[in-house]
Amino acid sequence: MSKNWKTKLIHSDAHIPSGYRSLASPTFRGSTTLFPSAAAATDQWDQKRVGYTYGLYGTPTVMELAARVCELESGAHTILTPGGQAAISLINLAMLQAGDHLLIPASVYYPNRQLATRLLSRFGISTDFYDPLIGAGIASFIQEHTKLIWCESPGSITMEVQDIPAIAEAAHARSVRVVLDNTWSAGVLFDAFAHGVDITMQAITKYIGGHSDLLLGSITVRDDSLYQRLGATQQVIGCAVSPDDCSLALRGLQTLAVRLAAIEQSALEIAKWLAARPEIERVLHPALETSPGHEFWKRDFLGSSGVFSVVFRPGPSQQQVFAFVDALKLFRVGYSWGGVASLAIAYRMGRTPGRPSFDHRIVRLNIGLEATSDLIADLAQALAQVRA
Ligand SMILES: Cc1ncc(COP(=O)(O)O)c(C=O)c1O
């Protein structure tokens, strides 16, 4: 059939050589997925079972990143989401219904707490917050309708490492599922499934992305029934991920080991240097004995990453702590972490029930890939300026 040029724009017979091979994973974009026949068209989400059906459930680029995260975390299946917080909400929406009860550590990433108190509460789901260091004592918090126990280890900002095996044992004795925010370990420094977790999520945004230029999340599950619940819920919620972002994350994966190793070394050196400073009361770094739950980190983790907090000795006002952060020249001020640039953020801690009362004296650092000696020099000059 001869074609008008306008038709050729859409249906081309042009040919390119076949057989190209490269080390880079191709980026497949697509909303529509083509079917071989009218009868073959189907809108089912489980593409591993039925083949590709619709872009919402992932193109091969998305499926590749999911499969590779799943392999790294030794799970059964992985589902990707448009960010870490989207992973948190998808898990809750898939697993909970009206009348259910949820347990969340007081140290949890704040938007995870807000999801429970501001949104899930409107749908008849109740939440209690527990001491992250409670361990087996979690048993006394489990109610008849408790369905899910969230863990985040280490906790956001205050860095409590949890006794996950003890929590999982108490949960499973009452048929309650355990879900872990495993972002700090990048899914590789803590083997969640070997320690009894049922569902893990991480913000791929952080260490796997690794360059502060994308937002993605992952949910990995230990069995097929959980995958069915999550996949069916993702379909109706419709949270799709960008194949372009997945392509960046696939690139990030290749250098994760060397970035993490360099960041671990640098963060440890800086944490130890800070611990010896007279202005600092406490360094909350899981690999230091002064950090809450250090013994569980030592027992269960394969290493440490680059986010930790420092608590100033009582004395400086909030303005002085802000002045310290502002005096830093290499550390930039910004949320999120896991990238190559070092960051500092001052928090106010003590108004949220169940959290330590450090008030305005706590600053969280994200260590990037700058020379450690330069970062230490930067911290030294900022401390000196605040003292002066
Ligand atoms: C521990 C933790 N979990 C989840 C998230 C959410 O990830 P995202 O920013 O990709 O939504 C963050 C983000 O800071 C985080 O620190």
Coordinates of C-alpha atoms and ligand atoms in Angstrom, one line a residue:
M1 CA 0.0 0.0 0.0
S2 CA 1.5 3.4 -1.0
K3 CA 1.4 5.9 1.9
N4 CA 0.9 9.6 2.1
W5 CA 3.9 11.3 3.8
K6 CA 1.7 12.1 6.8
T7 CA 1.0 8.4 7.2
K8 CA 4.7 7.7 6.9
L9 CA 5.3 9.9 9.9
I10 CA 3.3 7.4 12.0
H11 CA 3.8 4.1 10.1
S12 CA 7.3 4.0 8.7
D13 CA 8.9 1.3 6.6
A14 CA 12.4 2.7 7.2
H15 CA 15.0 0.2 8.3
I16 CA 18.0 0.3 10.5
P17 CA 20.6 -2.4 11.0
S18 CA 19.7 -5.0 13.5
G19 CA 22.0 -6.8 16.0
Y20 CA 23.1 -3.8 18.1
R21 CA 24.5 -4.7 21.5
S22 CA 25.6 -2.4 24.3
L23 CA 26.4 -2.4 28.0
A24 CA 23.6 0.1 28.7
S25 CA 20.0 -1.1 29.5
P26 CA 17.7 0.3 26.8
T27 CA 15.1 2.9 28.0
F28 CA 11.7 1.6 26.8
R29 CA 9.1 4.4 27.1
G30 CA 5.4 3.6 26.5
S31 CA 1.9 3.9 27.7
T32 CA 0.2 1.8 25.0
T33 CA 1.5 -1.7 24.7
L34 CA 0.7 -3.5 21.4
F35 CA -1.1 -6.8 21.3
P36 CA -0.8 -9.3 18.4
S37 CA -4.6 -9.6 18.0
A38 CA -8.0 -8.3 19.2
A39 CA -8.5 -11.4 21.4
A40 CA -5.1 -11.1 23.0
A41 CA -5.8 -7.6 24.4
T42 CA -6.1 -7.7 28.2
D43 CA -5.7 -5.2 31.0
Q44 CA -4.1 -7.4 33.7
W45 CA -1.4 -6.0 35.9
D46 CA 0.6 -9.1 36.5
Q47 CA 2.9 -8.8 33.5
K48 CA 5.2 -11.6 34.8
R49 CA 2.3 -14.0 34.3
V50 CA 0.5 -12.6 31.2
G51 CA 3.1 -10.7 29.3
Y52 CA 3.2 -6.9 28.7
T53 CA -0.2 -5.2 28.7
Y54 CA 0.1 -1.5 29.7
G55 CA 2.7 1.1 30.5
L56 CA 1.3 1.6 34.0
Y57 CA 2.5 -1.9 35.0
G58 CA 6.0 -1.2 33.6
T59 CA 8.0 -1.3 30.4
P60 CA 11.0 -3.6 30.2
T61 CA 13.2 -0.9 31.7
V62 CA 10.9 -0.7 34.8
M63 CA 10.7 -4.5 35.0
E64 CA 14.5 -4.7 34.8
L65 CA 15.1 -2.3 37.7
A66 CA 12.4 -4.1 39.7
A67 CA 13.9 -7.5 39.0
R68 CA 17.4 -6.3 39.9
V69 CA 16.3 -4.7 43.2
C70 CA 14.5 -8.0 44.0
E71 CA 17.6 -10.0 43.3
L72 CA 19.7 -7.7 45.6
E73 CA 17.2 -7.9 48.4
S74 CA 16.7 -11.7 48.0
G75 CA 12.9 -11.2 47.8
A76 CA 10.2 -13.0 45.8
H77 CA 8.9 -9.9 43.8
T78 CA 9.5 -6.2 43.6
I79 CA 7.1 -3.4 42.6
L80 CA 8.4 0.1 41.9
T81 CA 6.7 3.3 42.9
P82 CA 7.1 7.0 41.9
G83 CA 9.0 7.7 45.2
G84 CA 9.7 6.2 48.6
Q85 CA 6.7 7.9 50.2
A86 CA 4.5 6.4 47.4
A87 CA 5.9 3.0 48.4
I88 CA 4.9 3.6 52.0
S89 CA 1.3 4.6 51.1
L90 CA 0.9 1.8 48.6
I91 CA 1.9 -0.8 51.2
N92 CA -0.6 0.7 53.7
L93 CA -3.4 0.9 51.2
A94 CA -2.8 -2.6 50.0
M95 CA -2.6 -4.2 53.4
L96 CA -5.1 -2.4 55.6
Q97 CA -8.9 -1.9 55.8
A98 CA -11.3 -0.1 58.0
G99 CA -11.1 -1.4 61.6
D100 CA -7.5 -2.4 61.3
H101 CA -4.8 -1.3 63.7
L102 CA -1.3 -0.3 62.8
L103 CA 1.9 0.0 64.8
I104 CA 4.6 2.5 63.8
P105 CA 7.9 3.3 65.6
A106 CA 8.0 6.9 67.0
S107 CA 11.3 7.4 65.1
V108 CA 9.6 6.9 61.7
Y109 CA 10.1 9.2 58.7
Y110 CA 7.7 12.0 59.5
P111 CA 5.5 11.7 56.3
N112 CA 4.9 8.0 57.2
R113 CA 3.6 9.2 60.6
Q114 CA 1.4 11.8 58.9
L115 CA 0.0 9.3 56.4
A116 CA -1.3 7.3 59.4
T117 CA -2.5 10.2 61.5
R118 CA -4.0 12.4 58.7
L119 CA -5.2 10.0 56.1
L120 CA -5.5 6.4 57.3
S121 CA -7.4 7.6 60.4
R122 CA -10.1 9.0 58.0
F123 CA -10.6 5.5 56.7
G124 CA -11.1 3.9 60.1
I125 CA -7.5 2.6 60.6
S126 CA -6.1 3.3 64.0
T127 CA -2.4 3.7 64.8
D128 CA -0.2 3.4 67.9
F129 CA 3.4 4.6 68.0
Y130 CA 5.9 2.5 69.8
D131 CA 9.4 3.0 71.2
P132 CA 11.8 1.9 68.4
L133 CA 14.0 0.1 70.9
I134 CA 11.1 -1.9 72.4
G135 CA 12.2 -5.2 70.7
A136 CA 10.2 -8.2 72.0
G137 CA 8.1 -5.9 74.1
I138 CA 6.2 -5.0 71.0
A139 CA 4.0 -8.0 71.9
S140 CA 2.1 -5.9 74.5
F141 CA 1.1 -3.4 71.8
I142 CA -0.4 -6.0 69.4
Q143 CA -4.2 -5.9 69.5
E144 CA -6.8 -8.2 68.0
H145 CA -7.0 -6.2 64.8
T146 CA -3.3 -5.3 64.4
K147 CA -2.4 -6.1 60.8
L148 CA 0.9 -4.5 60.2
I149 CA 4.0 -3.5 62.2
W150 CA 6.2 -0.9 60.6
C151 CA 9.9 -0.7 61.4
E152 CA 12.5 1.8 60.2
S153 CA 16.0 0.9 61.1
P154 CA 17.8 3.1 61.8
G155 CA 15.1 5.6 62.5
S156 CA 14.9 9.0 60.8
I157 CA 17.2 11.7 62.4
T158 CA 17.5 10.0 65.8
M159 CA 19.0 6.8 64.2
E160 CA 17.7 4.1 66.6
V161 CA 18.6 0.7 65.2
Q162 CA 15.8 -1.8 65.9
D163 CA 15.8 -5.4 67.1
I164 CA 14.0 -6.6 64.0
P165 CA 14.2 -10.4 64.6
A166 CA 12.6 -9.9 68.1
I167 CA 9.8 -7.7 66.6
A168 CA 9.3 -10.2 63.8
E169 CA 9.0 -13.1 66.1
A170 CA 6.4 -11.4 68.3
A171 CA 4.5 -10.3 65.2
H172 CA 4.4 -13.6 63.5
A173 CA 3.3 -15.3 66.7
R174 CA 0.1 -13.2 66.3
S175 CA -0.1 -13.5 62.5
V176 CA 0.9 -9.9 62.0
R177 CA 3.0 -8.8 59.0
V178 CA 6.2 -6.8 59.5
V179 CA 7.2 -4.1 57.0
L180 CA 10.6 -2.4 57.0
D181 CA 11.8 0.9 55.6
N182 CA 15.3 -0.3 54.6
T183 CA 16.4 2.9 52.8
W184 CA 19.4 3.6 55.0
S185 CA 21.0 0.3 54.2
A186 CA 20.2 0.8 50.5
G187 CA 18.6 -2.7 50.7
V188 CA 22.1 -4.3 50.8
L189 CA 23.6 -3.6 54.2
F190 CA 20.7 -5.3 56.1
D191 CA 19.2 -8.5 54.8
A192 CA 15.6 -7.9 55.8
F193 CA 14.1 -11.2 54.8
A194 CA 16.8 -13.2 56.6
H195 CA 15.8 -11.2 59.8
G196 CA 12.1 -12.0 59.5
V197 CA 10.7 -9.0 57.6
D198 CA 7.7 -9.7 55.3
I199 CA 7.8 -6.5 53.2
T200 CA 10.6 -4.1 52.6
M201 CA 10.6 -0.8 50.9
Q202 CA 13.3 1.7 50.2
A203 CA 13.5 5.1 48.6
I204 CA 15.5 4.4 45.5
T205 CA 15.7 8.2 45.4
K206 CA 18.6 7.9 47.9
Y207 CA 21.5 5.5 47.4
I208 CA 20.5 3.5 44.3
G209 CA 19.7 6.7 42.4
G210 CA 22.7 8.1 44.1
H211 CA 22.9 11.5 42.3
S212 CA 19.9 13.5 43.7
D213 CA 18.3 13.7 40.3
L214 CA 15.3 11.2 40.5
L215 CA 12.5 10.1 42.8
L216 CA 11.6 6.3 42.9
G217 CA 10.6 3.8 45.5
S218 CA 10.6 0.0 45.7
I219 CA 8.5 -2.6 47.6
T220 CA 9.9 -6.1 47.9
V221 CA 7.9 -9.0 49.3
R222 CA 8.7 -12.4 50.6
D223 CA 5.8 -14.3 49.1
D224 CA 3.4 -14.3 46.1
S225 CA 0.2 -13.5 48.1
L226 CA 1.7 -10.2 49.2
Y227 CA 2.7 -9.5 45.6
Q228 CA -0.9 -10.1 44.4
R229 CA -2.3 -7.7 47.0
L230 CA 0.2 -5.0 46.2
G231 CA 0.0 -5.4 42.4
A232 CA -3.8 -5.3 42.3
T233 CA -3.7 -2.2 44.5
Q234 CA -1.1 -0.4 42.4
Q235 CA -3.3 -1.0 39.4
V236 CA -6.3 0.8 40.8
I237 CA -4.3 3.5 42.4
G238 CA -2.4 4.0 39.2
C239 CA 1.0 5.1 40.5
A240 CA 3.2 4.6 37.5
V241 CA 7.0 5.1 37.4
S242 CA 9.0 6.8 34.7
P243 CA 11.2 4.5 32.5
D244 CA 13.7 7.4 32.2
D245 CA 14.1 7.6 36.0
C246 CA 14.4 3.8 36.1
S247 CA 17.2 4.0 33.5
L248 CA 19.1 6.4 35.7
A249 CA 18.6 4.1 38.7
L250 CA 19.9 1.2 36.7
R251 CA 23.0 3.2 36.0
G252 CA 23.2 4.2 39.7
L253 CA 23.1 0.5 40.7
Q254 CA 26.3 -0.2 38.9
T255 CA 28.4 2.1 41.1
L256 CA 26.4 1.5 44.4
A257 CA 29.1 -0.7 45.9
V258 CA 32.0 1.8 45.4
R259 CA 29.9 4.8 46.4
L260 CA 28.7 3.1 49.6
A261 CA 32.2 1.9 50.5
A262 CA 33.7 5.4 50.1
I263 CA 30.7 7.1 51.9
E264 CA 30.9 4.6 54.8
Q265 CA 34.6 5.3 55.4
S266 CA 34.2 9.0 55.1
A267 CA 31.1 9.1 57.3
L268 CA 32.8 7.0 60.0
E269 CA 35.9 9.2 60.1
I270 CA 33.8 12.4 60.3
A271 CA 31.5 10.9 63.0
K272 CA 34.5 9.9 65.1
W273 CA 36.0 13.4 64.6
L274 CA 32.8 15.1 65.7
A275 CA 32.4 12.7 68.7
A276 CA 35.7 14.1 70.1
R277 CA 34.7 17.8 69.7
P278 CA 33.9 19.6 72.9
E279 CA 30.7 21.3 71.4
I280 CA 29.2 17.9 70.6
E281 CA 27.3 15.9 73.3
R282 CA 26.5 12.8 71.2
V283 CA 27.0 11.5 67.7
L284 CA 24.1 9.3 66.6
H285 CA 25.8 7.1 64.1
P286 CA 24.7 3.4 64.3
A287 CA 28.4 2.2 64.1
L288 CA 29.3 4.2 67.2
E289 CA 28.6 2.8 70.7
T290 CA 26.9 6.1 71.6
S291 CA 24.1 5.5 69.1
P292 CA 20.9 3.8 70.3
G293 CA 20.6 0.2 69.2
H294 CA 24.3 0.0 68.3
E295 CA 24.4 -3.6 69.5
F296 CA 21.7 -4.5 66.9
W297 CA 23.6 -2.8 64.2
K298 CA 26.7 -4.7 65.1
R299 CA 24.8 -8.0 65.2
D300 CA 22.7 -7.6 62.1
F301 CA 24.2 -5.1 59.6
L302 CA 27.0 -5.6 57.0
G303 CA 28.1 -2.0 57.2
S304 CA 27.0 1.6 57.5
S305 CA 26.0 4.3 55.1
G306 CA 26.5 8.0 55.2
V307 CA 23.6 9.6 57.1
F308 CA 23.9 10.3 60.8
S309 CA 23.1 13.1 63.3
V310 CA 25.0 15.1 65.9
V311 CA 23.6 16.6 69.1
F312 CA 25.1 19.8 70.5
R313 CA 25.8 20.1 74.2
P314 CA 23.1 22.3 75.9
G315 CA 24.0 26.0 75.4
P316 CA 23.7 27.2 71.8
S317 CA 20.4 28.8 70.8
Q318 CA 18.4 27.7 67.8
Q319 CA 19.8 30.7 66.0
Q320 CA 23.4 29.5 66.8
V321 CA 22.6 26.0 65.5
F322 CA 21.2 27.6 62.3
A323 CA 24.3 29.8 62.1
F324 CA 26.5 26.6 62.3
V325 CA 24.7 25.0 59.4
D326 CA 24.8 28.3 57.4
A327 CA 28.5 28.7 58.0
L328 CA 29.2 25.4 56.3
K329 CA 30.6 25.9 52.8
L330 CA 30.7 22.4 51.4
F331 CA 27.7 21.0 53.2
R332 CA 24.6 22.3 51.5
V333 CA 21.2 22.8 53.2
G334 CA 18.6 20.4 51.7
Y335 CA 16.3 17.4 52.3
S336 CA 16.8 13.9 51.0
W337 CA 20.1 12.2 51.0
G338 CA 22.2 9.4 49.5
G339 CA 23.7 11.5 46.7
V340 CA 27.3 12.6 46.1
A341 CA 27.0 16.0 47.7
S342 CA 27.2 16.4 51.5
L343 CA 24.2 18.0 53.2
A344 CA 23.2 19.3 56.6
I345 CA 19.8 20.0 58.1
A346 CA 19.0 21.3 61.6
Y347 CA 15.9 19.8 63.2
R348 CA 13.7 20.5 66.3
M349 CA 13.2 17.4 68.2
G350 CA 11.0 16.9 71.2
R351 CA 7.5 18.0 70.3
T352 CA 6.6 14.6 68.7
P353 CA 5.6 12.2 71.4
G354 CA 8.0 9.3 72.0
R355 CA 11.0 11.1 70.5
P356 CA 14.1 12.2 72.4
S357 CA 14.0 15.7 73.7
F358 CA 17.0 17.1 71.9
D359 CA 15.0 20.2 71.1
H360 CA 16.9 22.4 68.5
R361 CA 20.3 20.8 69.3
I362 CA 20.2 18.1 66.6
V363 CA 21.7 18.4 63.1
R364 CA 21.5 15.6 60.5
L365 CA 24.4 15.2 58.1
N366 CA 24.5 13.3 54.8
I367 CA 28.1 12.5 53.8
G368 CA 28.8 12.6 50.1
L369 CA 31.9 11.9 48.0
E370 CA 34.0 15.1 48.7
A371 CA 37.4 14.5 50.2
T372 CA 36.9 13.7 53.9
S373 CA 39.7 16.1 55.0
D374 CA 37.8 19.0 53.3
L375 CA 34.5 18.1 55.0
I376 CA 36.2 17.9 58.4
A377 CA 37.9 21.3 57.7
D378 CA 34.5 22.7 56.8
L379 CA 32.9 21.4 60.0
A380 CA 35.8 22.8 62.0
Q381 CA 35.6 26.3 60.6
A382 CA 31.8 26.4 61.1
L383 CA 32.1 25.2 64.7
A384 CA 34.8 27.9 65.3
Q385 CA 32.6 30.6 63.8
V386 CA 29.7 29.7 66.1
R387 CA 31.9 29.6 69.2
A388 CA 33.3 33.0 68.3
Ligands
LIG1 C1 13.8 6.9 55.6 C2 13.0 7.5 54.4 N1 12.0 6.7 53.9 C3 11.3 7.2 52.8 C4 11.6 8.5 52.3 C5 10.7 9.0 51.1 O1 11.4 8.9 49.9 P1 11.0 9.8 48.7 O2 11.7 11.1 49.0 O3 11.6 9.1 47.5 O4 9.5 9.9 48.7 C6 12.6 9.2 52.8 C7 12.9 10.5 52.2 O5 13.6 11.3 52.8 C8 13.4 8.7 53.9 O6 14.3 9.4 54.5

